[in-house]
PDB file of N, CA and C in Angstrom:
ATOM      1  N   MET I   1     -12.343  29.297   5.255  1.00 90.00           N
ATOM      2  CA  MET I   1     -11.191  28.216   4.806  1.00 90.00           C
ATOM      3  C   MET I   1     -10.339  27.429   6.192  1.00 90.00           C
ATOM      4  N   VAL I   2     -10.868  27.667   7.390  1.00 92.00           N
ATOM      5  CA  VAL I   2     -10.984  26.480   8.203  1.00 92.00           C
ATOM      6  C   VAL I   2     -11.797  24.963   8.108  1.00 92.00           C
ATOM      7  N   LEU I   3     -12.602  25.462   7.867  1.00 93.00           N
ATOM      8  CA  LEU I   3     -14.196  24.914   7.138  1.00 93.00           C
ATOM      9  C   LEU I   3     -13.542  23.721   5.859  1.00 93.00           C
ATOM     10  N   VAL I   4     -13.051  24.574   4.661  1.00 93.00           N
ATOM     11  CA  VAL I   4     -12.603  23.756   3.788  1.00 93.00           C
ATOM     12  C   VAL I   4     -11.664  22.971   3.831  1.00 93.00           C
ATOM     13  N   TYR I   5     -10.860  23.270   4.563  1.00 90.00           N
ATOM     14  CA  TYR I   5      -9.599  22.431   4.906  1.00 90.00           C
ATOM     15  C   TYR I   5     -10.299  21.088   5.584  1.00 90.00           C
ATOM     16  N   ALA I   6     -11.220  21.801   6.537  1.00 90.00           N
ATOM     17  CA  ALA I   6     -11.453  20.297   7.726  1.00 90.00           C
ATOM     18  C   ALA I   6     -12.091  19.243   6.453  1.00 90.00           C
ATOM     19  N   ALA I   7     -13.273  19.435   5.724  1.00 90.00           N
ATOM     20  CA  ALA I   7     -14.131  19.008   4.968  1.00 90.00           C
ATOM     21  C   ALA I   7     -12.838  18.347   3.821  1.00 90.00           C
ATOM     22  N   ALA I   8     -12.063  18.187   3.413  1.00 90.00           N
ATOM     23  CA  ALA I   8     -11.077  17.747   2.380  1.00 90.00           C
ATOM     24  C   ALA I   8     -10.087  17.124   2.952  1.00 90.00           C
ATOM     25  N   MET I   9      -9.596  17.021   4.554  1.00 86.00           N
ATOM     26  CA  MET I   9      -9.444  16.320   5.147  1.00 86.00           C
ATOM     27  C   MET I   9     -10.200  14.989   5.826  1.00 86.00           C
ATOM     28  N   GLY I  10     -11.384  15.640   6.018  1.00 84.00           N
ATOM     29  CA  GLY I  10     -12.429  14.250   6.198  1.00 84.00           C
ATOM     30  C   GLY I  10     -12.403  13.442   5.167  1.00 84.00           C
ATOM     31  N   VAL I  11     -12.323  13.830   3.831  1.00 86.00           N
ATOM     32  CA  VAL I  11     -12.941  13.072   3.036  1.00 86.00           C
ATOM     33  C   VAL I  11     -11.568  12.208   2.622  1.00 86.00           C
ATOM     34  N   LEU I  12     -10.589  13.086   2.552  1.00 84.00           N
ATOM     35  CA  LEU I  12      -9.523  12.358   1.992  1.00 84.00           C
ATOM     36  C   LEU I  12      -8.557  11.627   3.386  1.00 84.00           C
ATOM     37  N   TRP I  13      -8.654  11.851   4.453  1.00 80.00           N
ATOM     38  CA  TRP I  13      -7.805  11.687   5.864  1.00 80.00           C
ATOM     39  C   TRP I  13      -7.714   9.353   5.798  1.00 80.00           C
ATOM     40  N   LEU I  14      -6.181   8.717   5.198  1.00 78.00           N
ATOM     41  CA  LEU I  14      -6.506   7.573   4.878  1.00 78.00           C
ATOM     42  C   LEU I  14      -7.335   7.301   4.152  1.00 78.00           C
ATOM     43  N   SER I  15      -7.832   8.040   3.009  1.00 80.00           N
ATOM     44  CA  SER I  15      -8.247   7.071   1.635  1.00 80.00           C
ATOM     45  C   SER I  15      -7.146   6.312   1.168  1.00 80.00           C
ATOM     46  N   THR I  16      -6.377   6.356   1.229  1.00 81.00           N
ATOM     47  CA  THR I  16      -5.640   5.012   0.628  1.00 81.00           C
ATOM     48  C   THR I  16      -5.528   4.006   1.454  1.00 81.00           C
ATOM     49  N   GLY I  17      -6.096   3.581   2.060  1.00 83.00           N
ATOM     50  CA  GLY I  17      -6.089   2.657   3.586  1.00 83.00           C
ATOM     51  C   GLY I  17      -6.954   0.714   2.445  1.00 83.00           C
ATOM     52  N   PRO I  18      -7.969   1.346   2.184  1.00 85.00           N
ATOM     53  CA  PRO I  18      -8.550   0.194   2.001  1.00 85.00           C
ATOM     54  C   PRO I  18      -7.771   0.121   0.134  1.00 85.00           C
ATOM     55  N   LEU I  19      -7.174   1.021  -0.102  1.00 86.00           N
ATOM     56  CA  LEU I  19      -6.512   0.116  -1.226  1.00 86.00           C
ATOM     57  C   LEU I  19      -5.399  -0.929  -0.985  1.00 86.00           C
ATOM     58  N   THR I  20      -4.930  -0.130  -0.087  1.00 87.00           N
ATOM     59  CA  THR I  20      -3.320  -0.645   0.121  1.00 87.00           C
ATOM     60  C   THR I  20      -3.575  -2.115   0.839  1.00 87.00           C
ATOM     61  N   SER I  21      -4.615  -2.365   1.543  1.00 88.00           N
ATOM     62  CA  SER I  21      -4.803  -3.259   2.015  1.00 88.00           C
ATOM     63  C   SER I  21      -5.670  -4.241   0.730  1.00 88.00           C
ATOM     64  N   GLY I  22      -6.445  -3.696   0.537  1.00 89.00           N
ATOM     65  CA  GLY I  22      -6.715  -4.633  -1.025  1.00 89.00           C
ATOM     66  C   GLY I  22      -5.576  -5.021  -1.739  1.00 89.00           C
ATOM     67  N   LEU I  23      -4.116  -4.591  -2.175  1.00 88.00           N
ATOM     68  CA  LEU I  23      -4.068  -5.143  -2.875  1.00 88.00           C
ATOM     69  C   LEU I  23      -2.264  -5.811  -1.882  1.00 88.00           C
ATOM     70  N   VAL I  24      -2.331  -6.123  -0.618  1.00 90.00           N
ATOM     71  CA  VAL I  24      -1.569  -6.780  -0.335  1.00 90.00           C
ATOM     72  C   VAL I  24      -2.181  -7.855  -0.080  1.00 90.00           C
ATOM     73  N   ALA I  25      -3.802  -7.725  -0.096  1.00 90.00           N
ATOM     74  CA  ALA I  25      -4.408  -9.170  -0.112  1.00 90.00           C
ATOM     75  C   ALA I  25      -4.057  -9.739  -1.747  1.00 90.00           C
ATOM     76  N   VAL I  26      -4.455  -8.879  -2.132  1.00 89.00           N
ATOM     77  CA  VAL I  26      -3.643  -9.616  -4.059  1.00 89.00           C
ATOM     78  C   VAL I  26      -2.674 -10.064  -4.040  1.00 89.00           C
ATOM     79  N   ILE I  27      -1.374  -9.477  -3.873  1.00 88.00           N
ATOM     80  CA  ILE I  27      -0.341 -10.042  -3.797  1.00 88.00           C
ATOM     81  C   ILE I  27      -0.309 -10.942  -2.654  1.00 88.00           C
ATOM     82  N   PHE I  28      -0.090 -10.987  -1.939  1.00 89.00           N
ATOM     83  CA  PHE I  28       0.105 -12.268  -0.918  1.00 89.00           C
ATOM     84  C   PHE I  28      -1.329 -12.898  -0.240  1.00 89.00           C
ATOM     85  N   GLY I  29      -2.497 -12.774  -0.091  1.00 87.00           N
ATOM     86  CA  GLY I  29      -3.477 -13.916   0.071  1.00 87.00           C
ATOM     87  C   GLY I  29      -3.935 -13.144   1.035  1.00 87.00           C
ATOM     88  N   THR I  30      -4.767 -13.709   1.476  1.00 88.00           N
ATOM     89  CA  THR I  30      -5.754 -13.309   2.658  1.00 88.00           C
ATOM     90  C   THR I  30      -5.367 -14.221   4.184  1.00 88.00           C
ATOM     91  N   GLY I  31      -4.649 -15.198   4.054  1.00 89.00           N
ATOM     92  CA  GLY I  31      -4.346 -15.804   4.950  1.00 89.00           C
ATOM     93  C   GLY I  31      -3.344 -14.831   6.459  1.00 89.00           C
ATOM     94  N   ASN I  32      -2.820 -14.323   5.891  1.00 90.00           N
ATOM     95  CA  ASN I  32      -1.972 -13.414   7.036  1.00 90.00           C
ATOM     96  C   ASN I  32      -2.596 -11.499   6.556  1.00 90.00           C
ATOM     97  N   LEU I  33      -3.431 -11.675   6.401  1.00 91.00           N
ATOM     98  CA  LEU I  33      -4.260  -9.776   5.984  1.00 91.00           C
ATOM     99  C   LEU I  33      -3.822  -9.363   7.274  1.00 91.00           C
ATOM    100  N   GLY I  34      -4.101  -9.271   7.964  1.00 91.00           N
ATOM    101  CA  GLY I  34      -4.201  -8.422   9.283  1.00 91.00           C
ATOM    102  C   GLY I  34      -2.884  -7.881   9.479  1.00 91.00           C
ATOM    103  N   THR I  35      -1.992  -9.026   9.416  1.00 94.00           N
ATOM    104  CA  THR I  35       0.017  -8.504  10.170  1.00 94.00           C
ATOM    105  C   THR I  35       0.616  -7.840   8.515  1.00 94.00           C
ATOM    106  N   LEU I  36       0.297  -8.369   7.748  1.00 93.00           N
ATOM    107  CA  LEU I  36       0.685  -7.791   6.598  1.00 93.00           C
ATOM    108  C   LEU I  36       0.448  -6.337   6.765  1.00 93.00           C
ATOM    109  N   PHE I  37      -0.833  -6.589   6.614  1.00 91.00           N
ATOM    110  CA  PHE I  37      -1.204  -4.698   6.447  1.00 91.00           C
ATOM    111  C   PHE I  37      -0.675  -4.028   7.881  1.00 91.00           C
ATOM    112  N   GLY I  38      -0.801  -4.750   8.541  1.00 93.00           N
ATOM    113  CA  GLY I  38       0.066  -4.111   9.625  1.00 93.00           C
ATOM    114  C   GLY I  38       1.224  -3.611   9.761  1.00 93.00           C
ATOM    115  N   ILE I  39       1.992  -4.867   9.020  1.00 94.00           N
ATOM    116  CA  ILE I  39       3.617  -4.220   8.796  1.00 94.00           C
ATOM    117  C   ILE I  39       3.547  -2.724   7.577  1.00 94.00           C
ATOM    118  N   VAL I  40       2.778  -2.816   6.919  1.00 92.00           N
ATOM    119  CA  VAL I  40       2.592  -1.487   6.064  1.00 92.00           C
ATOM    120  C   VAL I  40       2.319  -0.247   6.610  1.00 92.00           C
ATOM    121  N   PHE I  41       1.325  -0.089   7.223  1.00 90.00           N
ATOM    122  CA  PHE I  41       0.953   0.411   8.607  1.00 90.00           C
ATOM    123  C   PHE I  41       2.128   1.141   8.869  1.00 90.00           C
ATOM    124  N   LEU I  42       2.492   0.388  10.168  1.00 94.00           N
ATOM    125  CA  LEU I  42       4.035   0.577  10.793  1.00 94.00           C
ATOM    126  C   LEU I  42       5.198   1.066  10.550  1.00 94.00           C
ATOM    127  N   SER I  43       4.987   0.913   8.407  1.00 92.00           N
ATOM    128  CA  SER I  43       6.244   1.475   8.133  1.00 92.00           C
ATOM    129  C   SER I  43       5.853   2.343   7.235  1.00 92.00           C
ATOM    130  N   HIS I  44       4.724   2.633   7.371  1.00 89.00           N
ATOM    131  CA  HIS I  44       3.657   4.118   6.741  1.00 89.00           C
ATOM    132  C   HIS I  44       4.256   4.903   7.565  1.00 89.00           C
ATOM    133  N   GLN I  45       3.553   4.734   8.908  1.00 92.00           N
ATOM    134  CA  GLN I  45       4.239   5.659   9.882  1.00 92.00           C
ATOM    135  C   GLN I  45       5.591   5.479  10.464  1.00 92.00           C
ATOM    136  N   ALA I  46       5.856   5.221  10.459  1.00 95.00           N
ATOM    137  CA  ALA I  46       7.529   4.527  10.689  1.00 95.00           C
ATOM    138  C   ALA I  46       8.261   6.211   9.642  1.00 95.00           C
ATOM    139  N   GLY I  47       8.540   5.908   8.041  1.00 90.00           N
ATOM    140  CA  GLY I  47       8.394   6.920   7.782  1.00 90.00           C
ATOM    141  C   GLY I  47       8.053   7.841   7.440  1.00 90.00           C
ATOM    142  N   ALA I  48       6.725   8.012   8.057  1.00 90.00           N
ATOM    143  CA  ALA I  48       6.173   9.698   7.957  1.00 90.00           C
ATOM    144  C   ALA I  48       6.974  10.344   9.295  1.00 90.00           C
ATOM    145  N   PHE I  49       7.094   9.627  10.290  1.00 94.00           N
ATOM    146  CA  PHE I  49       7.790   9.878  11.516  1.00 94.00           C
ATOM    147  C   PHE I  49       9.488  10.866  10.996  1.00 94.00           C
ATOM    148  N   LEU I  50      10.223   9.985  10.507  1.00 92.00           N
ATOM    149  CA  LEU I  50      11.493   9.851  10.035  1.00 92.00           C
ATOM    150  C   LEU I  50      11.158  11.210   8.713  1.00 92.00           C
ATOM    151  N   GLY I  51      10.454  11.063   7.705  1.00 90.00           N
ATOM    152  CA  GLY I  51      10.093  12.647   7.575  1.00 90.00           C
ATOM    153  C   GLY I  51       9.940  13.802   7.937  1.00 90.00           C
ATOM    154  N   VAL I  52       9.174  14.130   8.872  1.00 92.00           N
ATOM    155  CA  VAL I  52       9.143  15.452   9.874  1.00 92.00           C
ATOM    156  C   VAL I  52      10.505  15.693  10.585  1.00 92.00           C
ATOM    157  N   TRP I  53      10.716  14.359  11.192  1.00 94.00           N
ATOM    158  CA  TRP I  53      11.927  15.002  12.191  1.00 94.00           C
ATOM    159  C   TRP I  53      13.503  15.217  11.526  1.00 94.00           C
ATOM    160  N   LEU I  54      13.051  14.268   9.956  1.00 92.00           N
ATOM    161  CA  LEU I  54      14.704  15.052   9.082  1.00 92.00           C
ATOM    162  C   LEU I  54      14.262  16.343   8.232  1.00 92.00           C
ATOM    163  N   GLY I  55      12.819  16.571   7.924  1.00 92.00           N
ATOM    164  CA  GLY I  55      13.132  17.756   7.919  1.00 92.00           C
ATOM    165  C   GLY I  55      12.758  19.068   8.589  1.00 92.00           C
ATOM    166  N   GLY I  56      12.769  18.709  10.083  1.00 94.00           N
ATOM    167  CA  GLY I  56      13.130  19.804  10.747  1.00 94.00           C
ATOM    168  C   GLY I  56      14.569  19.839  11.277  1.00 94.00           C
ATOM    169  N   LEU I  57      15.256  18.749  10.921  1.00 95.00           N
ATOM    170  CA  LEU I  57      16.837  18.891  11.266  1.00 95.00           C
ATOM    171  C   LEU I  57      17.540  19.328   9.939  1.00 95.00           C
ATOM    172  N   ALA I  58      16.847  19.300   8.468  1.00 93.00           N
ATOM    173  CA  ALA I  58      17.806  19.768   7.872  1.00 93.00           C
ATOM    174  C   ALA I  58      17.143  21.306   8.437  1.00 93.00           C
ATOM    175  N   MET I  59      15.954  21.723   8.829  1.00 94.00           N
ATOM    176  CA  MET I  59      16.056  22.899   8.380  1.00 94.00           C
ATOM    177  C   MET I  59      16.549  23.761   9.041  1.00 94.00           C
ATOM    178  N   GLU I  60      16.960  23.409  10.667  1.00 95.00           N
ATOM    179  CA  GLU I  60      18.073  23.462  12.037  1.00 95.00           C
ATOM    180  C   GLU I  60      19.596  23.841  11.202  1.00 95.00           C
ATOM    181  N   GLN I  61      19.479  22.579  10.458  1.00 94.00           N
ATOM    182  CA  GLN I  61      21.199  22.933  10.228  1.00 94.00           C
ATOM    183  C   GLN I  61      21.167  23.558   8.468  1.00 94.00           C
ATOM    184  N   THR I  62      20.701  24.062   7.820  1.00 94.00           N
ATOM    185  CA  THR I  62      20.836  24.455   6.487  1.00 94.00           C
ATOM    186  C   THR I  62      20.086  25.585   6.372  1.00 94.00           C
ATOM    187  N   GLY I  63      18.971  26.209   7.281  1.00 94.00           N
ATOM    188  CA  GLY I  63      17.907  26.825   7.186  1.00 94.00           C
ATOM    189  C   GLY I  63      17.035  27.198   6.143  1.00 94.00           C
ATOM    190  N   SER I  64      17.077  26.435   5.694  1.00 93.00           N
ATOM    191  CA  SER I  64      16.186  25.927   4.239  1.00 93.00           C
ATOM    192  C   SER I  64      15.594  24.930   4.240  1.00 93.00           C
ATOM    193  N   PHE I  65      13.866  24.558   3.273  1.00 92.00           N
ATOM    194  CA  PHE I  65      13.434  23.588   3.230  1.00 92.00           C
ATOM    195  C   PHE I  65      14.226  22.728   1.699  1.00 92.00           C
ATOM    196  N   THR I  66      15.292  23.471   0.878  1.00 93.00           N
ATOM    197  CA  THR I  66      15.168  22.936  -0.526  1.00 93.00           C
ATOM    198  C   THR I  66      16.016  21.510  -0.344  1.00 93.00           C
ATOM    199  N   PRO I  67      16.927  20.980   0.933  1.00 92.00           N
ATOM    200  CA  PRO I  67      17.242  20.203   0.886  1.00 92.00           C
ATOM    201  C   PRO I  67      16.158  19.055   0.828  1.00 92.00           C
ATOM    202  N   VAL I  68      15.242  18.745   2.262  1.00 91.00           N
ATOM    203  CA  VAL I  68      13.932  17.755   1.979  1.00 91.00           C
ATOM    204  C   VAL I  68      13.117  18.307   0.643  1.00 91.00           C
ATOM    205  N   TRP I  69      12.726  19.052  -0.019  1.00 92.00           N
ATOM    206  CA  TRP I  69      11.938  19.229  -1.348  1.00 92.00           C
ATOM    207  C   TRP I  69      12.976  18.461  -2.359  1.00 92.00           C
ATOM    208  N   LEU I  70      14.123  18.822  -2.111  1.00 94.00           N
ATOM    209  CA  LEU I  70      15.036  17.866  -3.333  1.00 94.00           C
ATOM    210  C   LEU I  70      14.872  16.867  -2.853  1.00 94.00           C
ATOM    211  N   ALA I  71      15.257  15.801  -1.718  1.00 93.00           N
ATOM    212  CA  ALA I  71      15.591  14.503  -1.333  1.00 93.00           C
ATOM    213  C   ALA I  71      13.967  14.244  -1.187  1.00 93.00           C
ATOM    214  N   GLY I  72      12.655  14.982  -1.298  1.00 91.00           N
ATOM    215  CA  GLY I  72      11.468  13.998  -2.156  1.00 91.00           C
ATOM    216  C   GLY I  72      11.502  13.986  -3.061  1.00 91.00           C
ATOM    217  N   ILE I  73      11.476  14.871  -4.231  1.00 95.00           N
ATOM    218  CA  ILE I  73      11.759  14.703  -5.420  1.00 95.00           C
ATOM    219  C   ILE I  73      12.355  13.292  -5.691  1.00 95.00           C
ATOM    220  N   VAL I  74      13.569  13.472  -5.110  1.00 96.00           N
ATOM    221  CA  VAL I  74      14.339  12.320  -5.392  1.00 96.00           C
ATOM    222  C   VAL I  74      14.058  10.593  -5.191  1.00 96.00           C
ATOM    223  N   LEU I  75      13.523  10.239  -4.066  1.00 92.00           N
ATOM    224  CA  LEU I  75      12.841   9.639  -3.694  1.00 92.00           C
ATOM    225  C   LEU I  75      11.584   9.106  -4.837  1.00 92.00           C
ATOM    226  N   ALA I  76      10.329  10.326  -4.879  1.00 92.00           N
ATOM    227  CA  ALA I  76       9.476  10.249  -5.911  1.00 92.00           C
ATOM    228  C   ALA I  76       9.948   9.588  -7.105  1.00 92.00           C
ATOM    229  N   VAL I  77      10.634  10.363  -6.993  1.00 94.00           N
ATOM    230  CA  VAL I  77      11.852   9.353  -9.235  1.00 94.00           C
ATOM    231  C   VAL I  77      11.496   8.178  -8.979  1.00 94.00           C
ATOM    232  N   ILE I  78      12.367   7.849  -8.036  1.00 93.00           N
ATOM    233  CA  ILE I  78      12.878   6.768  -7.474  1.00 93.00           C
ATOM    234  C   ILE I  78      11.439   6.184  -7.364  1.00 93.00           C
ATOM    235  N   ALA I  79      10.520   5.782  -6.660  1.00 88.00           N
ATOM    236  CA  ALA I  79       9.332   5.337  -6.131  1.00 88.00           C
ATOM    237  C   ALA I  79       8.663   5.073  -7.254  1.00 88.00           C
ATOM    238  N   ALA I  80       8.507   5.803  -8.619  1.00 89.00           N
ATOM    239  CA  ALA I  80       7.393   6.227  -9.660  1.00 89.00           C
ATOM    240  C   ALA I  80       8.964   4.887 -10.344  1.00 89.00           C
ATOM    241  N   GLY I  81       9.636   5.163 -10.661  1.00 87.00           N
ATOM    242  CA  GLY I  81      10.398   3.817 -11.416  1.00 87.00           C
ATOM    243  C   GLY I  81      10.577   2.766 -10.884  1.00 87.00           C
ATOM    244  N   GLY I  82      10.297   2.061  -9.600  1.00 82.00           N
ATOM    245  CA  GLY I  82       9.751   1.133  -9.232  1.00 82.00           C
ATOM    246  C   GLY I  82       8.353   0.783  -9.211  1.00 82.00           C
ATOM    247  N   CYS I  83       7.723   1.189  -9.734  1.00 80.00           N
ATOM    248  CA  CYS I  83       6.323   1.137  -9.554  1.00 80.00           C
ATOM    249  C   CYS I  83       6.195   0.427 -10.866  1.00 80.00           C
ATOM    250  N   THR I  84       7.154   1.708 -11.880  1.00 79.00           N
ATOM    251  CA  THR I  84       6.525   1.178 -13.710  1.00 79.00           C
ATOM    252  C   THR I  84       7.505   0.128 -13.834  1.00 79.00           C
ATOM    253  N   GLY I  85       8.557   0.227 -13.850  1.00 64.00           N
ATOM    254  CA  GLY I  85       9.890  -0.829 -14.034  1.00 64.00           C
ATOM    255  C   GLY I  85       9.725  -2.285 -14.701  1.00 64.00           C
ATOM    256  N   PRO I  86      10.162  -3.407 -14.871  1.00 62.00           N
ATOM    257  CA  PRO I  86      10.089  -4.354 -15.749  1.00 62.00           C
ATOM    258  C   PRO I  86       9.873  -5.381 -14.261  1.00 62.00           C
ATOM    259  N   SER I  87      10.099  -6.140 -13.844  1.00 60.00           N
ATOM    260  CA  SER I  87       9.458  -7.149 -12.578  1.00 60.00           C
ATOM    261  C   SER I  87      10.706  -7.318 -12.144  1.00 60.00           C
ATOM    262  N   SER I  88      10.656  -8.566 -11.545  1.00 55.00           N
ATOM    263  CA  SER I  88      12.066  -8.967 -10.888  1.00 55.00           C
ATOM    264  C   SER I  88      11.990 -10.431 -11.805  1.00 55.00           C
ATOM    265  N   SER I  89      11.002 -10.231 -12.060  1.00 54.00           N
ATOM    266  CA  SER I  89      11.182 -11.833 -12.731  1.00 54.00           C
ATOM    267  C   SER I  89      11.424 -12.173 -14.304  1.00 54.00           C
ATOM    268  N   GLY I  90      10.937 -10.812 -14.771  1.00 51.00           N
ATOM    269  CA  GLY I  90      10.667 -10.944 -16.185  1.00 51.00           C
ATOM    270  C   GLY I  90       9.114 -10.851 -16.467  1.00 51.00           C
ATOM    271  N   GLN I  91       8.738 -11.430 -15.444  1.00 52.00           N
ATOM    272  CA  GLN I  91       7.262 -12.080 -15.609  1.00 52.00           C
ATOM    273  C   GLN I  91       6.183 -10.711 -15.441  1.00 52.00           C
ATOM    274  N   ARG I  92       5.280 -10.568 -15.800  1.00 53.00           N
ATOM    275  CA  ARG I  92       4.040  -9.732 -15.111  1.00 53.00           C
ATOM    276  C   ARG I  92       3.328 -10.210 -14.714  1.00 53.00           C
ATOM    277  N   ARG I  93       2.298 -10.038 -13.774  1.00 55.00           N
ATOM    278  CA  ARG I  93       1.462 -10.598 -12.798  1.00 55.00           C
ATOM    279  C   ARG I  93       0.366 -10.861 -13.162  1.00 55.00           C
ATOM    280  N   ALA I  94      -0.568 -11.136 -12.900  1.00 52.00           N
ATOM    281  CA  ALA I  94      -2.239 -11.669 -13.375  1.00 52.00           C
ATOM    282  C   ALA I  94      -2.424 -10.338 -13.203  1.00 52.00           C
ATOM    283  N   SER I  95      -3.357 -10.016 -14.006  1.00 56.00           N
ATOM    284  CA  SER I  95      -4.387  -8.828 -13.660  1.00 56.00           C
ATOM    285  C   SER I  95      -5.582  -8.612 -12.427  1.00 56.00           C
ATOM    286  N   ARG I  96      -5.970 -10.226 -12.226  1.00 58.00           N
ATOM    287  CA  ARG I  96      -6.753 -10.878 -11.648  1.00 58.00           C
ATOM    288  C   ARG I  96      -6.295 -11.539 -10.643  1.00 58.00           C
ATOM    289  N   PRO I  97      -6.392 -11.662  -9.617  1.00 57.00           N
ATOM    290  CA  PRO I  97      -6.204 -13.167  -8.909  1.00 57.00           C
ATOM    291  C   PRO I  97      -7.127 -14.199  -9.183  1.00 57.00           C
ATOM    292  N   GLN I  98      -6.776 -15.053  -8.895  1.00 58.00           N
ATOM    293  CA  GLN I  98      -6.967 -16.309  -9.397  1.00 58.00           C
ATOM    294  C   GLN I  98      -8.622 -16.463  -8.026  1.00 58.00           C
ATOM    295  N   ARG I  99      -9.742 -17.178  -9.113  1.00 62.00           N
ATOM    296  CA  ARG I  99     -11.092 -17.337  -8.138  1.00 62.00           C
ATOM    297  C   ARG I  99     -11.115 -18.258  -8.088  1.00 62.00           C
ATOM    298  N   ARG I 100     -11.430 -18.260  -6.148  1.00 65.00           N
ATOM    299  CA  ARG I 100     -11.190 -19.424  -5.625  1.00 65.00           C
ATOM    300  C   ARG I 100     -12.727 -20.067  -5.490  1.00 65.00           C
ATOM    301  N   ARG I 101     -12.796 -21.171  -5.609  1.00 64.00           N
ATOM    302  CA  ARG I 101     -13.732 -22.273  -5.578  1.00 64.00           C
ATOM    303  C   ARG I 101     -14.608 -22.261  -4.447  1.00 64.00           C
ATOM    304  N   GLY I 102     -15.591 -22.228  -4.775  1.00 68.00           N
ATOM    305  CA  GLY I 102     -16.406 -21.758  -3.534  1.00 68.00           C
ATOM    306  C   GLY I 102     -16.932 -23.633  -2.789  1.00 68.00           C
ATOM    307  N   VAL I 103     -17.532 -23.822  -1.383  1.00 69.00           N
ATOM    308  CA  VAL I 103     -17.894 -24.640  -0.987  1.00 69.00           C
ATOM    309  C   VAL I 103     -19.201 -25.991  -1.733  1.00 69.00           C
ATOM    310  N   GLU I 104     -19.790 -25.438  -2.332  1.00 72.00           N
ATOM    311  CA  GLU I 104     -20.870 -25.819  -3.312  1.00 72.00           C
ATOM    312  C   GLU I 104     -20.192 -26.402  -4.064  1.00 72.00           C
ATOM    313  N   GLU I 105     -19.092 -25.311  -5.322  1.00 73.00           N
ATOM    314  CA  GLU I 105     -18.734 -26.067  -6.208  1.00 73.00           C
ATOM    315  C   GLU I 105     -17.504 -27.211  -5.820  1.00 73.00           C
ATOM    316  N   ILE I 106     -17.141 -27.263  -4.922  1.00 70.00           N
ATOM    317  CA  ILE I 106     -16.197 -28.403  -4.531  1.00 70.00           C
ATOM    318  C   ILE I 106     -17.104 -29.359  -4.409  1.00 70.00           C
ATOM    319  N   LYS I 107     -17.962 -29.337  -3.507  1.00 71.00           N
ATOM    320  CA  LYS I 107     -19.141 -30.659  -3.654  1.00 71.00           C
ATOM    321  C   LYS I 107     -19.227 -31.026  -4.884  1.00 71.00           C
ATOM    322  N   ARG I 108     -20.439 -30.238  -5.606  1.00 75.00           N
ATOM    323  CA  ARG I 108     -20.088 -31.053  -6.936  1.00 75.00           C
ATOM    324  C   ARG I 108     -19.347 -31.576  -6.878  1.00 75.00           C
ATOM    325  N   SER I 109     -18.043 -30.827  -7.424  1.00 74.00           N
ATOM    326  CA  SER I 109     -16.871 -31.437  -8.313  1.00 74.00           C
ATOM    327  C   SER I 109     -16.293 -32.866  -7.232  1.00 74.00           C
ATOM    328  N   GLU I 110     -16.910 -33.303  -6.238  1.00 75.00           N
ATOM    329  CA  GLU I 110     -16.687 -34.297  -5.573  1.00 75.00           C
ATOM    330  C   GLU I 110     -17.648 -35.750  -6.521  1.00 75.00           C
ATOM    331  N   LEU I 111     -18.693 -34.915  -6.265  1.00 75.00           N
ATOM    332  CA  LEU I 111     -20.180 -35.675  -6.354  1.00 75.00           C
ATOM    333  C   LEU I 111     -19.853 -35.942  -7.849  1.00 75.00           C
ATOM    334  N   ARG I 112     -19.126 -35.407  -8.557  1.00 76.00           N
ATOM    335  CA  ARG I 112     -18.991 -35.782 -10.066  1.00 76.00           C
ATOM    336  C   ARG I 112     -18.058 -36.924 -10.085  1.00 76.00           C
ATOM    337  N   ARG I 113     -16.856 -36.990  -8.855  1.00 73.00           N
ATOM    338  CA  ARG I 113     -16.154 -38.028  -9.550  1.00 73.00           C
ATOM    339  C   ARG I 113     -16.391 -38.859  -8.746  1.00 73.00           C
ATOM    340  N   ALA I 114     -17.324 -39.032  -7.795  1.00 65.00           N
ATOM    341  CA  ALA I 114     -18.181 -40.665  -7.259  1.00 65.00           C
ATOM    342  C   ALA I 114     -18.564 -41.335  -8.319  1.00 65.00           C
TER     343      ALA I 114
END
């Protein structure tokens, strides 16, 4: 059983990292990708710490993990609503990022102008 757990953790551990960094790049661009992804990762770690710490605190205070499960369910529903609800501006984002022009393409367009 330990080997199955070890194999699952090896395959799944931080498997959302590349997806998250790609999403940050699409939304905010790649100019400050390292800093922005660092902020995302830091907030993820802070949330992980608070979740474990508050879960232990709730267990000590109530003798049950029920409040923690209920809080997790409420937060998951709020997060799902934030992901599927309308955007704040009322417009949908583009499904694909704008294509960047390469150096050769820029040179060709400048040569055509001359």
